[in-house]
Coordinates of C-alpha atoms in Angstrom, one line a residue:
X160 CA -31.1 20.0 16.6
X161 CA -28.0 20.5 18.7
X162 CA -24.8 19.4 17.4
X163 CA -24.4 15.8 18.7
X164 CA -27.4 14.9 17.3
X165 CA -26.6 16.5 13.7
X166 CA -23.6 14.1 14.2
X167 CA -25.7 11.0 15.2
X168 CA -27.7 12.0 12.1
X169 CA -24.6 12.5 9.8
X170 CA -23.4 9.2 11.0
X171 CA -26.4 7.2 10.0
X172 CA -26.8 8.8 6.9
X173 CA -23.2 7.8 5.7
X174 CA -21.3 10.9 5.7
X175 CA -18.5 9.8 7.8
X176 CA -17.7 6.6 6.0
X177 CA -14.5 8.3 4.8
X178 CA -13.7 9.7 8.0
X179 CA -10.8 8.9 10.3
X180 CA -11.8 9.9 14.4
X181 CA -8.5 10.7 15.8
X182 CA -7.7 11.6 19.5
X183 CA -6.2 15.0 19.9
X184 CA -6.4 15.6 16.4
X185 CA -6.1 19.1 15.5
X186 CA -8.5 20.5 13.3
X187 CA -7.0 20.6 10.3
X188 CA -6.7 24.8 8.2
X189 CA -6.7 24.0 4.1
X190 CA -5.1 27.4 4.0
X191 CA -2.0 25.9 6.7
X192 CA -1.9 22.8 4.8
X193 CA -0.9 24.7 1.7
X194 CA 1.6 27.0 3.6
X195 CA 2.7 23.7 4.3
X196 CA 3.5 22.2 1.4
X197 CA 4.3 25.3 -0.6
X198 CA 6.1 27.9 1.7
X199 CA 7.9 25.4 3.7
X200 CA 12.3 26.0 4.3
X201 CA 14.1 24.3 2.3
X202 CA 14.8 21.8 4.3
X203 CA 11.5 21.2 5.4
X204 CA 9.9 20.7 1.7
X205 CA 7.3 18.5 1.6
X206 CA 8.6 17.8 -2.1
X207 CA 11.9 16.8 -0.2
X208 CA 10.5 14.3 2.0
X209 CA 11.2 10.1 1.6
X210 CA 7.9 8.7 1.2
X211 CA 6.4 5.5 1.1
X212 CA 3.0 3.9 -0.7
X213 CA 2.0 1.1 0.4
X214 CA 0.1 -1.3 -2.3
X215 CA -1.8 -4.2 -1.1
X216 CA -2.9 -7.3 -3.2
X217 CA -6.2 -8.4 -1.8
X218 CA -6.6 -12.2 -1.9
X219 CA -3.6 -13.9 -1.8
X220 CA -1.5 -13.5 -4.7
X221 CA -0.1 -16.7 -6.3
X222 CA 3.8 -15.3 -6.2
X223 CA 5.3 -18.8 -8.0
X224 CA 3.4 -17.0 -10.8
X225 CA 4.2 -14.0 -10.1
X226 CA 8.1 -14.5 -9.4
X227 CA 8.4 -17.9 -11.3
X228 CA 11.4 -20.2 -10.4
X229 CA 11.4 -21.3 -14.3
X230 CA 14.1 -23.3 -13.9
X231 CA 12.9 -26.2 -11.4
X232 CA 11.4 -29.2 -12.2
X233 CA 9.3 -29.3 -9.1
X234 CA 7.5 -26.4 -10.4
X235 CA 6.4 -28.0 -13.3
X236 CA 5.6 -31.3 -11.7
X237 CA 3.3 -29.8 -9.3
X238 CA 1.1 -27.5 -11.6
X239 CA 1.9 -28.5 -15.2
X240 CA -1.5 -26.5 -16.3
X241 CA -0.6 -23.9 -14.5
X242 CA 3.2 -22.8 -15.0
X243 CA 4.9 -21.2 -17.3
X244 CA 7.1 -22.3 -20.3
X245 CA 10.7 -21.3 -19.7
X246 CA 10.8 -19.3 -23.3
X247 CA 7.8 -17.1 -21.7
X248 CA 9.3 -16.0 -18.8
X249 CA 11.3 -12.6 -18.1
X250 CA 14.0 -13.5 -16.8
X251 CA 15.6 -12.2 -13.7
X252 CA 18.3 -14.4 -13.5
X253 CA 19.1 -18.4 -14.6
X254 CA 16.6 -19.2 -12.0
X255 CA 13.8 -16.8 -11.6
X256 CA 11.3 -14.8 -14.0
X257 CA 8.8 -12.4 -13.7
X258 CA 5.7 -13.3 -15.2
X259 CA 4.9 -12.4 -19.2
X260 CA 2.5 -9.7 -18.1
X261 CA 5.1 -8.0 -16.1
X262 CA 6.8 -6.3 -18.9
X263 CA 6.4 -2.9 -17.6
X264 CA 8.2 -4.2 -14.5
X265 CA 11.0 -6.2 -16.0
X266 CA 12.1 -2.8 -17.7
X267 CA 12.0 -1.5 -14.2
X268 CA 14.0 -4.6 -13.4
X269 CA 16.6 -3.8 -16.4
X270 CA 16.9 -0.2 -14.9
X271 CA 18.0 -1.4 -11.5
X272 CA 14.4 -0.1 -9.7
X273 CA 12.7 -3.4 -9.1
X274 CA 13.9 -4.9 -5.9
X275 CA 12.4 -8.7 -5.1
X276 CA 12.1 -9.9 -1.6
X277 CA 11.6 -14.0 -1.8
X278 CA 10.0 -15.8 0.4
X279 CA 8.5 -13.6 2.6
X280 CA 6.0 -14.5 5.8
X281 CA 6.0 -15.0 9.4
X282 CA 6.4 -18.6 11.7
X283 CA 3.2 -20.1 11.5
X284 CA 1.4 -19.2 9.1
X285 CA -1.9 -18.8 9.0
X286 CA -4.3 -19.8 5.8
X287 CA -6.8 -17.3 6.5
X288 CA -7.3 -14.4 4.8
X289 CA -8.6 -11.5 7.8
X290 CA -6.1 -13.2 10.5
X291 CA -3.3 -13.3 7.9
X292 CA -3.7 -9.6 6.6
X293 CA -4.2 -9.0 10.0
X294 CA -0.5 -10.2 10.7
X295 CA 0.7 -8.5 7.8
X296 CA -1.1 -5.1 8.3
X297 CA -0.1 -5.0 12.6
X298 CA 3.2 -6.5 11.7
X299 CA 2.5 -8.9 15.1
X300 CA 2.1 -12.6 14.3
X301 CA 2.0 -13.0 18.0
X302 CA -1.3 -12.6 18.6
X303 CA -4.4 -10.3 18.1
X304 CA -3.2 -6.2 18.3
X305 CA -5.7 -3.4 18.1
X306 CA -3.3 -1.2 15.7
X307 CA -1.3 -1.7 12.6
X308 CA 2.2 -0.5 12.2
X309 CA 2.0 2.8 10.5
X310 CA -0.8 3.4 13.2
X311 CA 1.9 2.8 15.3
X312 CA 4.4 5.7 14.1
X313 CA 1.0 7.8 13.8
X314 CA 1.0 7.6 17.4
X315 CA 4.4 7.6 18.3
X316 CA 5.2 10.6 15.9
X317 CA 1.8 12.4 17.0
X318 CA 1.4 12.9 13.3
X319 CA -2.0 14.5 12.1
X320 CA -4.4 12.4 10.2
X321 CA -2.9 13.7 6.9
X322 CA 0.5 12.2 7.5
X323 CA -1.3 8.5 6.1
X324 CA -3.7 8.9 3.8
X325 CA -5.2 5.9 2.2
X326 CA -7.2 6.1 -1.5
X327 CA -9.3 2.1 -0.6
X328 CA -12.9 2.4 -0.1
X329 CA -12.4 1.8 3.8
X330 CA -9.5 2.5 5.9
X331 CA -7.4 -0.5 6.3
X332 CA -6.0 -1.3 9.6
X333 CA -2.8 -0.6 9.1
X334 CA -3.9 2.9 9.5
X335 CA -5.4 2.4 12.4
X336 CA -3.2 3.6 16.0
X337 CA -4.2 3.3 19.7
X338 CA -4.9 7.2 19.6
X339 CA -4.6 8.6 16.0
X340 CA -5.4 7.0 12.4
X341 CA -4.5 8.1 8.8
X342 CA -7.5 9.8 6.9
X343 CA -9.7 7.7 4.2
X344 CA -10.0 9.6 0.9
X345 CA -12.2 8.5 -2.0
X346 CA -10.6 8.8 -5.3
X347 CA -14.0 10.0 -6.7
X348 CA -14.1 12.6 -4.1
X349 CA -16.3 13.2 -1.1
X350 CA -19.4 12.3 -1.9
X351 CA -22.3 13.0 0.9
X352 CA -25.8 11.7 0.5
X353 CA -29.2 13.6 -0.7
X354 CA -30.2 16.8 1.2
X355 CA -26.6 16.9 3.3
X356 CA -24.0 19.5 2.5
X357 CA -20.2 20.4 2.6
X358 CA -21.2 23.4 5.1
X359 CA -23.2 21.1 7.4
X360 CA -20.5 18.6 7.6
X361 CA -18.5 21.4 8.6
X362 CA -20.7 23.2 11.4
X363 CA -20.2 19.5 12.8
X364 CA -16.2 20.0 12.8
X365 CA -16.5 22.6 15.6
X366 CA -15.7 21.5 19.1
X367 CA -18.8 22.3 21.6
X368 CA -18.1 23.3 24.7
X369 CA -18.2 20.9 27.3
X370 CA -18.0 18.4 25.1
X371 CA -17.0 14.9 26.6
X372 CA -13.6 13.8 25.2
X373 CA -15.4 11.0 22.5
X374 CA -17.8 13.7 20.9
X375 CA -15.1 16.1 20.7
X376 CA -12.7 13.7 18.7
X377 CA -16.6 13.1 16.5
X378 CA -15.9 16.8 15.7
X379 CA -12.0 16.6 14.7
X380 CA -13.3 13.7 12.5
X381 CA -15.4 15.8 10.4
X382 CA -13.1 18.5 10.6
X383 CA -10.8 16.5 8.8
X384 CA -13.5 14.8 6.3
X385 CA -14.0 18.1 5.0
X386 CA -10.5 19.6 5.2
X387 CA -8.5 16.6 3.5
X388 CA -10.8 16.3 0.6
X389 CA -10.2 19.7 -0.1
X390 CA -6.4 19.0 0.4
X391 CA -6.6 16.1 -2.3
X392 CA -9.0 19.0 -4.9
X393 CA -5.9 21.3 -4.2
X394 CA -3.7 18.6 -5.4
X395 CA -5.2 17.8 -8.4
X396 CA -4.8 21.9 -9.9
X397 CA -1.5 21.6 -8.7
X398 CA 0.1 18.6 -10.2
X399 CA -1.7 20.0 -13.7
X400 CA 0.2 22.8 -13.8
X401 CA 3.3 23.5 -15.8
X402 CA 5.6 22.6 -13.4
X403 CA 4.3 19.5 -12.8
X404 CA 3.6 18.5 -16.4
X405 CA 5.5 14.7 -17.0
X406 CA 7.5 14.2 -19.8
X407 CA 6.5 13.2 -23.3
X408 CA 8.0 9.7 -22.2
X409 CA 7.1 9.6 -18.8
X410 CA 3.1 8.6 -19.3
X411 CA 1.2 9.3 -16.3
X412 CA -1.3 6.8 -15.1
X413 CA -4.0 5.0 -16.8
X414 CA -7.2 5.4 -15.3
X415 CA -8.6 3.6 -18.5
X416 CA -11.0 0.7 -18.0
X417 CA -11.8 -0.7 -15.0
X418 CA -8.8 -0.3 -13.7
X419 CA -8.8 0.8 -9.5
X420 CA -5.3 0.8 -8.8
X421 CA -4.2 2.9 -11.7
X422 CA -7.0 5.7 -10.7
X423 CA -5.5 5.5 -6.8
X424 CA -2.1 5.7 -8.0
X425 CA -2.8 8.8 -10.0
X426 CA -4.2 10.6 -6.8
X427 CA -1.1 9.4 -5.1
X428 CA 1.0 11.1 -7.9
X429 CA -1.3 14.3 -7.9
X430 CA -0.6 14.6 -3.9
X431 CA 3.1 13.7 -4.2
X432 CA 3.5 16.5 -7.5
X433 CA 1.3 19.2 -5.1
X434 CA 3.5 19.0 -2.0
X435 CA 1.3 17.5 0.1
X436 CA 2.4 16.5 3.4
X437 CA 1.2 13.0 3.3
X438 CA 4.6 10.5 4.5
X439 CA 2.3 7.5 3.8
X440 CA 0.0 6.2 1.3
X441 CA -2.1 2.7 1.1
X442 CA -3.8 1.4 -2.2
X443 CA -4.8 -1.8 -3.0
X444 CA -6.2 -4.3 -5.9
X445 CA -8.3 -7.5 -5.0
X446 CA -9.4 -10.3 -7.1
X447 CA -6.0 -12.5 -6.1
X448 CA -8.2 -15.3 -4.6
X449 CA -7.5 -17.5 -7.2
X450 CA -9.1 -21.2 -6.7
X451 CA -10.3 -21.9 -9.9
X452 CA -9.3 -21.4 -13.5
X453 CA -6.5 -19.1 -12.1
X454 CA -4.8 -18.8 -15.5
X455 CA -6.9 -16.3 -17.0
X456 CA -8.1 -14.2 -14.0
X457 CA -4.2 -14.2 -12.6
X458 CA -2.5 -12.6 -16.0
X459 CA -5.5 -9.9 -16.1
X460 CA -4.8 -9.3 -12.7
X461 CA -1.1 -8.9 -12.7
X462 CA -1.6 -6.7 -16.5
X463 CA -3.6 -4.4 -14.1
X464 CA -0.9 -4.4 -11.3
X465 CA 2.1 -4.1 -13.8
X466 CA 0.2 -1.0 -15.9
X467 CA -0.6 0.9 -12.8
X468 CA 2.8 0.1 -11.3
X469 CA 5.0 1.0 -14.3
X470 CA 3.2 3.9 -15.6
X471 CA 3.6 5.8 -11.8
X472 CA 7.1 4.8 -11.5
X473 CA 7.5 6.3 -14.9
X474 CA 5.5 9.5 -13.4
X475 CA 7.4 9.9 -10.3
X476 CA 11.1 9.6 -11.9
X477 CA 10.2 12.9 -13.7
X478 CA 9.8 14.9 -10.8
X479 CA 12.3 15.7 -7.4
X480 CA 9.4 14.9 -5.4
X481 CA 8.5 11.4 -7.3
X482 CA 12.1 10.7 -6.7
X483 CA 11.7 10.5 -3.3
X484 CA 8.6 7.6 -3.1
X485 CA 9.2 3.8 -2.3
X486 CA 6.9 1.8 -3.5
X487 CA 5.8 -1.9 -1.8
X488 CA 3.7 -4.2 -2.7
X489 CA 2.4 -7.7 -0.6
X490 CA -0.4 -9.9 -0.2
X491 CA -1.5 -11.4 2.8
X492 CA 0.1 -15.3 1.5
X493 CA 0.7 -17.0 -1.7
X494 CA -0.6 -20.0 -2.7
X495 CA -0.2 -24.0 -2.3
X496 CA 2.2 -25.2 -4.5
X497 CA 0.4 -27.8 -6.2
X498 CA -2.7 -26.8 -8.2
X499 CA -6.2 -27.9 -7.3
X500 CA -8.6 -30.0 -9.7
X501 CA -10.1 -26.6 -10.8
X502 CA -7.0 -25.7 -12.3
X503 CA -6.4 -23.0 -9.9
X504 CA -4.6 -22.6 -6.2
X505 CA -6.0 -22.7 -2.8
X506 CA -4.7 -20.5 0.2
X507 CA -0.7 -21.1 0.9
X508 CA 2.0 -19.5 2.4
X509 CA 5.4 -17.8 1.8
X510 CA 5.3 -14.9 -1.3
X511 CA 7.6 -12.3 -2.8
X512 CA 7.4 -8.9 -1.5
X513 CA 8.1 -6.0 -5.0
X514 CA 9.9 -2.7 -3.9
X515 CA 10.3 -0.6 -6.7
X516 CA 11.3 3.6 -7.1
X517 CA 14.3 5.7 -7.9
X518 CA 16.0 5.3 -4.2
X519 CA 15.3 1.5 -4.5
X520 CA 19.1 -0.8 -5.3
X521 CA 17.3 -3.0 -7.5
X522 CA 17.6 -6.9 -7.5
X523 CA 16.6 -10.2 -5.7
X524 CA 16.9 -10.4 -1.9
X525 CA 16.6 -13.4 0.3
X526 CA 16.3 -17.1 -0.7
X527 CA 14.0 -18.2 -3.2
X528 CA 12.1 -21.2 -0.6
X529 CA 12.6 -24.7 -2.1
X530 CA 9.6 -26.4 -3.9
X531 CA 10.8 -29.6 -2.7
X532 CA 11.4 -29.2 0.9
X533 CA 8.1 -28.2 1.6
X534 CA 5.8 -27.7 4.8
X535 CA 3.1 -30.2 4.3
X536 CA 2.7 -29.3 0.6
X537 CA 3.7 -25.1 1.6
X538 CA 6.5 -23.1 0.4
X539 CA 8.8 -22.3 4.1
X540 CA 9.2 -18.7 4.4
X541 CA 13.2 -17.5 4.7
X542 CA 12.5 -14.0 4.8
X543 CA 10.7 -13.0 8.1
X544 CA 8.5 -10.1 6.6
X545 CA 8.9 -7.6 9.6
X546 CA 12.2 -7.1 8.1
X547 CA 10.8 -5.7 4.9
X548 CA 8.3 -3.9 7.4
X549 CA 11.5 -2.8 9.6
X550 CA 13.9 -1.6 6.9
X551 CA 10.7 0.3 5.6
X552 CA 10.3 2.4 8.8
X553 CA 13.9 3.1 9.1
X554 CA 14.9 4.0 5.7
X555 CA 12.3 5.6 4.4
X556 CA 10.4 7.2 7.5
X557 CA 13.6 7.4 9.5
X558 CA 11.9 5.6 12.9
X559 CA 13.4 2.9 14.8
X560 CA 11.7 -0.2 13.8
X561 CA 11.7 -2.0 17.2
X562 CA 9.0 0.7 18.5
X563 CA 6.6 -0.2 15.5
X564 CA 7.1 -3.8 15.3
X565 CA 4.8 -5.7 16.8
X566 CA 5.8 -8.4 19.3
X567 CA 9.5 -7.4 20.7
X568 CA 10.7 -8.5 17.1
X569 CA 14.5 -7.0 16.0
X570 CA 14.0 -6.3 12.1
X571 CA 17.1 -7.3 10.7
X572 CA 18.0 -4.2 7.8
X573 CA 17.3 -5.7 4.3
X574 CA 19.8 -3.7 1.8
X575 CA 16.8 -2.8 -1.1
X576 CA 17.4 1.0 -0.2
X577 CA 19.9 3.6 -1.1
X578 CA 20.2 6.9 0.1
X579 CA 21.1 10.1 -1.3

């Protein structure tokens, strides 16, 4: 069987489900990667290096329960089921509260390392959810693009797949360049199917000669399968040693229950610990989709987001390396103001945007949108999120954000960053 037809094989059998094919990818040496990360100058330490995760809510996420403007009657006229009693609410300021299950964030909040964008979207909106992730995750409301923005500075950086690594079950678009992706890596490991094994994956990571250009870049692809999910193995010995031990009250994360982002956030803490010279993570939690008896679903939801969120903010301020990670979180829109007869909330628009970690000058951002001047029965965005997406790029990857911004928009620089 010659080797493009192992890979047609391989491909049909699931192997490469995980798999990023790059153009003019190198192929990737575990043994350079950990040069890399652990031999590096001084000023070239991977430990050293801003870095960003990226967390995605899946669904829409309901942000006037999330970020609750406690203090206006509209908000209690329009869902009186649904909101929340002023006495319940952690307050941010006389106006605003996180939600009750937030706790772990409001601390963050009292530390000065929760910043909340208000009011975030893009001119009009769209109440779909795969065209408005689509916006979100390209960063171009404009019209349909065939990248997303950190696909974007992959290609504009020439990074390898390892520079974006993302922990979902599939890789989300906003890995996704014109000529190079981030890498897809199970938090359960690689896992390949009955009768297939690591060494036959890797036979298939050889270039052939006279390959045509697509089959070669088939070969870099399982290249890096193999290579990265040793990368993320190595990770996990190194953040368990010594060194890399957290602090009787710094808890690492939970990967108790059934909770997914907590288990993706403790691989991004393992990487982060190890060295690893990853610039960008993406992790996500779905479930936000919240049309009927939101109540319930909505506060386990957000006890998931705040536990995972809290507990590896706690785990990254005990280490230089942690220190350097921004953390965002968005969803593709929020909800309509008024509930629905099922007590719930059907698909709106404008939501808050979280940014939370040690470099992050903590506090609210923008204008919270009125809940009386609506846009027939919608929140109006006043933050244009590209500028959340723009200040992202230049503070913490240190690009210009008019090359990765979709549609010839300016970012204006949003002050929730500090630097050292």
């Amino acid at each position: 069987m010659d080797a493009v037809t192992r890979r047609r094989f391989l491909l049909a059998s699931g192997v490469a489900g995980g798999s990023a094919v790059v153009a003019g990818a190198a192929k990737l040496s575990l043994g350079g990667l950990l040069r890399t990360a652990s031999e590096a100058s001084p000023g070239e330490d991977h430990r050293k290096t801003p870095k960003l995760v990226i967390v995605t809510l899946y669904g829409g996420n309901d942000g006037l329960n999330t970020v609750v403007p406690y203090a206006s009657p509209a908000y209690y006229a329009a869902r009186p089921e649904l909101a929340y009693e002023p006495e319940r609410v952690l307050r941010l300021d006389d106006a605003l509260g996180l939600n009750p299950m937030l706790k772990g964030l409001s601390s963050l909040w009292g530390e000065q390392r929760l910043a909340v964008v208000l009011g975030a979207g893009y001119p009009k909106p769209d109440r779909s959810h795969f065209r408005s992730m689509d916006i979100w995750q390209s960063a171009s409301p404009s019209g349909p693009t065939s990248s997303g923005w950190v696909g974007r500075w992959l290609d504009g950086t020439r990074a390898a797949p390892e520079a974006a690594v993302s922990f979902e079950p599939m890789l989300p678009p906003l890995l996704a360049g014109e000529t190079r992706t981030g890498a897809c890596v199970s938090i359960g490991g690689l896992k390949l199917p009955p009768g297939v094994t690591a060494d036959m994956v890797g036979v298939l990571g050889h270039r052939e000669p006279n390959e045509s250009e697509m089959q070669a870049r088939a070969a870099d692809a399982y290249a890096n399968l193999i290579n990265i999910n040793e990368l993320i193995r190595h990770a996990e010995a190194v953040s368990a040693t010594p060194e890399a031990t957290i602090q009787p009250d710094t808890p690492a994360t939970s990967t108790g229950g059934s909770n997914v982002l907590s288990a993706q956030l403790l691989r991004v803490a393992q990487c982060v610990e190890a060295g690893v010279p990853t610039r960008v993570y993406s992790v996500s939690l779905g479930g936000f989709d919240t049309h009927a008896s939101e109540r319930v679903g909505h506060e386990f939801l957000l006890r998931q987001l705040d536990e995972a969120l809290s507990s590896f903010a706690r785990r990254l301020s005990g280490t230089e390396a942690g220190r350097q990670v921004t953390t965002v979180v968005y969803s593709e829109f929020g909800r309509r103001v008024r509930a629905n007869a099922s007590d719930g909330t059907d698909h709106g628009t404008a939501g808050p945007v979280l940014v939370l970690g040690s470099k992050v000058a903590g506090g609210l951002y923008g204008e919270q949108p009125s809940l009386t001047d609506l846009d027939d029965g919608d929140l109006k965005a006043t933050t244009d999120f590209r500028d959340v997406v723009g200040t992202l790029l230049a503070s913490v990857l240190q690009a210009d954000p008019a090359r990765y911004v979709g549609g010839g928009y300016q970012p204006k620089m949003l002050p929730f960053l500090v630097r050292d």
